[in-house]
Coordinates of C-alpha atoms in Angstrom, one line a residue:
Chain K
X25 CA -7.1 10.9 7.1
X26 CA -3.5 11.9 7.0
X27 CA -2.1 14.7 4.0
X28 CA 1.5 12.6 3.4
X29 CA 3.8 14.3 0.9
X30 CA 7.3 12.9 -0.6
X31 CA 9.9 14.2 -1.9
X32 CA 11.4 14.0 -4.9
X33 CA 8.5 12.7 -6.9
X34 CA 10.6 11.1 -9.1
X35 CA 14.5 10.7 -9.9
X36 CA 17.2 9.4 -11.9
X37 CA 19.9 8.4 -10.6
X38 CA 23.3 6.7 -11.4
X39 CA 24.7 3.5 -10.0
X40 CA 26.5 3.9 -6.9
X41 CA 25.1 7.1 -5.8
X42 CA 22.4 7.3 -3.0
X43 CA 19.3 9.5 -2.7
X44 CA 17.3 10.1 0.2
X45 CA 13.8 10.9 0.4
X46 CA 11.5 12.9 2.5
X47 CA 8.0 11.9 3.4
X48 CA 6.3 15.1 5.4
X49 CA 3.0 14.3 7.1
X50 CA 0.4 17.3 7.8
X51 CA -0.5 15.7 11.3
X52 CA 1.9 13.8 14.3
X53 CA 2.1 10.6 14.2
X54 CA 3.6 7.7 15.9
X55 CA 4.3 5.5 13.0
X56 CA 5.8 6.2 9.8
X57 CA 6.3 3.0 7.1
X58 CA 8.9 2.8 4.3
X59 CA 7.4 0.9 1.2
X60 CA 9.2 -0.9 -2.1
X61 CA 7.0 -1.2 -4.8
X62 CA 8.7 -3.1 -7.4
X63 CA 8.0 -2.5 -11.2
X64 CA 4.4 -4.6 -11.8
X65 CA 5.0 -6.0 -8.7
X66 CA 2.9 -5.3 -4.5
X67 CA 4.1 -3.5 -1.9
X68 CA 7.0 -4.8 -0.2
X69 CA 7.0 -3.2 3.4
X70 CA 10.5 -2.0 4.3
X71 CA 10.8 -0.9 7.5
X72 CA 8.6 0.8 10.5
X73 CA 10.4 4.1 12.0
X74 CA 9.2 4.7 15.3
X75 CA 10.0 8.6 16.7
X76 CA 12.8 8.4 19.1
X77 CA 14.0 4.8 18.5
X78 CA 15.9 3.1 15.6
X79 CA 13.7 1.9 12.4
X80 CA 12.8 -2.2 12.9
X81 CA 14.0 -3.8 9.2
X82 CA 12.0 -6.4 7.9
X83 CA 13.6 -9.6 6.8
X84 CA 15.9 -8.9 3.2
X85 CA 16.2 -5.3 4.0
X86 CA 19.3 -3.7 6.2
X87 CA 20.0 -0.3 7.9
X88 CA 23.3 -0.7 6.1
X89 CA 21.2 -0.2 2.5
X90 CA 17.9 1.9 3.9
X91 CA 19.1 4.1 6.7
X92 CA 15.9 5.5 8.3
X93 CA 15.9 8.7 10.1
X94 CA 12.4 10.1 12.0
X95 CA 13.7 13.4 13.8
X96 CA 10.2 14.3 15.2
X97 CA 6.5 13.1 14.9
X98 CA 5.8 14.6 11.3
X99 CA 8.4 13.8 9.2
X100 CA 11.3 10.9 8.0
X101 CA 13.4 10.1 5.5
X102 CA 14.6 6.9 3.4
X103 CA 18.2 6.5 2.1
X104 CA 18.6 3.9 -0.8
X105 CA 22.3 3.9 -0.4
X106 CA 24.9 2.6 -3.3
X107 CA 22.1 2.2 -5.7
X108 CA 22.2 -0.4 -8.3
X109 CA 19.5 -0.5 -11.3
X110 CA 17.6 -3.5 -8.6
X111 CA 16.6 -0.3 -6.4
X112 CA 14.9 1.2 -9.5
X113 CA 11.2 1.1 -7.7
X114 CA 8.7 3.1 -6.4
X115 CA 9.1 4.1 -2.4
X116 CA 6.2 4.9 -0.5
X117 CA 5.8 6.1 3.0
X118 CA 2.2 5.7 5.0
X119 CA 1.5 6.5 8.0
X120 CA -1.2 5.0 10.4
X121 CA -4.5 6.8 11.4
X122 CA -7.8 6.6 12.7
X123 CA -9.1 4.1 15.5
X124 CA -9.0 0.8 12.9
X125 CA -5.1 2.1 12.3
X126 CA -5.6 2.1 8.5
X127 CA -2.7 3.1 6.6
X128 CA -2.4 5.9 4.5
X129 CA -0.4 6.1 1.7
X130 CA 2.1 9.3 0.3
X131 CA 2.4 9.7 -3.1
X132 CA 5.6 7.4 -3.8
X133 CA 8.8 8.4 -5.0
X134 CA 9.6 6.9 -8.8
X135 CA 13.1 5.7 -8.7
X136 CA 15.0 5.0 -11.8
X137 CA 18.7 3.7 -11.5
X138 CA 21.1 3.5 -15.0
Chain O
X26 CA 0.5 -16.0 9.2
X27 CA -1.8 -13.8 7.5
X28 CA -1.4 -13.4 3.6
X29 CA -3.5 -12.6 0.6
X30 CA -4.7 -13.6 -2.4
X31 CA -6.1 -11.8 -5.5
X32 CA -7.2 -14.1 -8.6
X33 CA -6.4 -12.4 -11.6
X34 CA -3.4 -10.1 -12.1
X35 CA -5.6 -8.4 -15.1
X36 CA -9.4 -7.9 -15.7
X37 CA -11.3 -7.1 -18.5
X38 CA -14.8 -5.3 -18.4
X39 CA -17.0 -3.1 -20.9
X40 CA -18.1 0.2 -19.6
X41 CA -21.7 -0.4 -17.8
X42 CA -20.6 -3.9 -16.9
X43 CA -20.2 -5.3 -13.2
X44 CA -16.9 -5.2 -12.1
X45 CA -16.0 -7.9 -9.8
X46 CA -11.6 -8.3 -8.1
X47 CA -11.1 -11.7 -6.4
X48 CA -9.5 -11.6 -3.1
X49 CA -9.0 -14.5 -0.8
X50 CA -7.0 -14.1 2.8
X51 CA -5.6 -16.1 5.5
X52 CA -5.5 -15.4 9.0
X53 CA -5.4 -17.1 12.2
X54 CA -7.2 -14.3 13.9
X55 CA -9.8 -11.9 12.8
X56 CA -8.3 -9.6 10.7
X57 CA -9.0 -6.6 9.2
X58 CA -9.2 -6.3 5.5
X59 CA -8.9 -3.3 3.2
X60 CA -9.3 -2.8 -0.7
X61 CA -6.9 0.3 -1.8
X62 CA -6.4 1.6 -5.4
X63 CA -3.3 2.9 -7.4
X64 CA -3.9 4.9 -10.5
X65 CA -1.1 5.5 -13.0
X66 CA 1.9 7.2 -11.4
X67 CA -0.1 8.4 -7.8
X68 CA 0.1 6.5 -4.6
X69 CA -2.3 4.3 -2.9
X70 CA -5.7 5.4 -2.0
X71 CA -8.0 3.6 0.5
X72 CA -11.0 2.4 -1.1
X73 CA -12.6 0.5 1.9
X74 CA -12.0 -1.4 4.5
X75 CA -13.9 -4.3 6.8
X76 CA -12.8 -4.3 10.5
X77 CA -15.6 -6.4 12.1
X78 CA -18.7 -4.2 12.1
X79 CA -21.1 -4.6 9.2
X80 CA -19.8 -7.7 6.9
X81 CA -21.5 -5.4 3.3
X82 CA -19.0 -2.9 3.3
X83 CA -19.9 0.4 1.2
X84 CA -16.2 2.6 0.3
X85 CA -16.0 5.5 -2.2
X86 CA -16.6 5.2 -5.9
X87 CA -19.7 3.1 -6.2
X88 CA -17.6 0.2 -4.5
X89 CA -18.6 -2.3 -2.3
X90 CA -16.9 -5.5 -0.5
X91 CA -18.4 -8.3 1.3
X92 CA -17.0 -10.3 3.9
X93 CA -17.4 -13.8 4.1
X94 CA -15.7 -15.7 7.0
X95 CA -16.4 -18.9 5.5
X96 CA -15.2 -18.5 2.3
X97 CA -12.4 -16.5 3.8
X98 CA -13.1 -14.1 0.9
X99 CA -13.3 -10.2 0.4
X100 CA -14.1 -9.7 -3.2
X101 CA -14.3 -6.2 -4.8
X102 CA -17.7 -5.0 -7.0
X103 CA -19.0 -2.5 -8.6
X104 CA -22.4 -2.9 -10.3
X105 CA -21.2 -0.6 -13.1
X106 CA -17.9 0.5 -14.1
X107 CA -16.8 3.5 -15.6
X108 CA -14.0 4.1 -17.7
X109 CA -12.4 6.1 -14.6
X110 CA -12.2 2.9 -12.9
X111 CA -9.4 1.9 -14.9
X112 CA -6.7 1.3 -12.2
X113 CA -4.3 -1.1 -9.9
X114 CA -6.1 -2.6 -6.9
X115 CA -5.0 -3.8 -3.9
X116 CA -6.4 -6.2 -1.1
X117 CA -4.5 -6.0 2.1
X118 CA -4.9 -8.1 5.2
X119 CA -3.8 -7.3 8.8
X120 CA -4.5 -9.2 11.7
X121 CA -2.6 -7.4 14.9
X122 CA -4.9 -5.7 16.7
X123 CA -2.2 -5.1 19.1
X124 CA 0.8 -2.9 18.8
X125 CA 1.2 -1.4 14.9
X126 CA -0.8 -2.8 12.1
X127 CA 1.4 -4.4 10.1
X128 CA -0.7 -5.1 6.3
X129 CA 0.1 -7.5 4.0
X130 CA -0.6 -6.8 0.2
X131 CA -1.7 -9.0 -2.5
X132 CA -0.3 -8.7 -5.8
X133 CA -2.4 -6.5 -7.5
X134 CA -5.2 -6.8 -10.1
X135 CA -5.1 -4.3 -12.8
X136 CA -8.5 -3.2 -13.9
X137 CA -8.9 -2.3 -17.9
X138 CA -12.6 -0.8 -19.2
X139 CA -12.9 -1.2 -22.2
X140 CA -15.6 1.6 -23.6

């Protein structure tokens, strides 16, 4: 399995501002996932960042609002842009390993918007 | 479309007692299935996961899973829980073979021991 790292762990931030996180991954990798983990709520998958090509968005979530970046096969970042207290939520990046393609989760990024 | 289904946001046990997490899927094709677990404030670890080998499914912990195709059903046990078992679980279904696995969660089931 995959060691994934994020960074920050956690963060508070105002309204308006944007913070982008970092999800490192000890081994390459073609795929990289952005999750939204809403409080007491599953895991809403965000987007899929492929190396070399723009992220694909799933439905109800926009480049515009989540820019994606994946510079090279071990890393990418996620930036929640002009945040409002509705972004307060965990992220969590995963990566895909192994021949069943299991997913392997970072630690998440705790997200707190005033 | 493939989607999940876990009976029971919240369960209940006493410390020595089976612990059993409900989990129903749908998928047009066989999928694979996987169980993960979220302790407070950490990510998501893999528990187990069926992907069309041995339908008794052993992961790490003490738990097990069983697939049953005709039932559509992948419950969660645990003959005996332990008062570390106390977490968030997770089924997750995904049923593209092809191209990037893309997993649908369920909703969560959070698991309380009570000692």
């Amino acid at each position: 399995s995959a060691v994934i790292s994020q960074k920050p762990s956690r963060d508070i931030c105002q309204r308006g501002t944007s913070l982008t996180i970092q999800c490192q991954v000890d081994s390459q990798v073609t795929m990289m996932f952005w999750y939204r983990q809403q409080p007491g709520q599953s895991l809403t998958l965000i987007a899929t960042a492929n190396q070399g090509s723009e992220a694909t968005y799933e439905s109800g979530f926009v480049i515009d609002k989540f820019p994606i970046s994946r510079p090279n096969l071990t890393f990418s970042t996620l930036t929640v842009s002009n945040m409002s207290p509705e972004d307060s939520s965990i992220y969590l990046c995963s990566v895909e390993g192994g021949v069943t393609r299991t997913q392997f989760f970072g630690p998440g990024t705790r997200l707190t918007v005033l | 479309a493939q989607s999940v289904t876990q009976l029971g946001s919240h369960v209940s046990v006493s410390e020595g007692a089976l612990v059993l997490l409900r989990c129903n899927y749908s998928s047009s094709v066989p999928p694979y299935l996987f169980w993960y677990v979220q302790y407070p404030n950490q990510g998501l670890q893999l528990l187990l996961k069926y992907t069309s080998a041995a339908t008794l499914v052993k992961g790490i912990n003490g738990f097990e899973a069983e697939f049953k195709k005709s039932e559509t059903s992948f419950h969660l046990t645990k003959p005996s829980a332990h008062m570390s078992d106390a977490a968030e679980y997770f089924c997750a279904v995904s049923d593209q073979p092809g191209g990037y696995q893309k997993v649908t969660f369920g909703t969560g089931t959070k698991l309380q021991v009570i000692p």
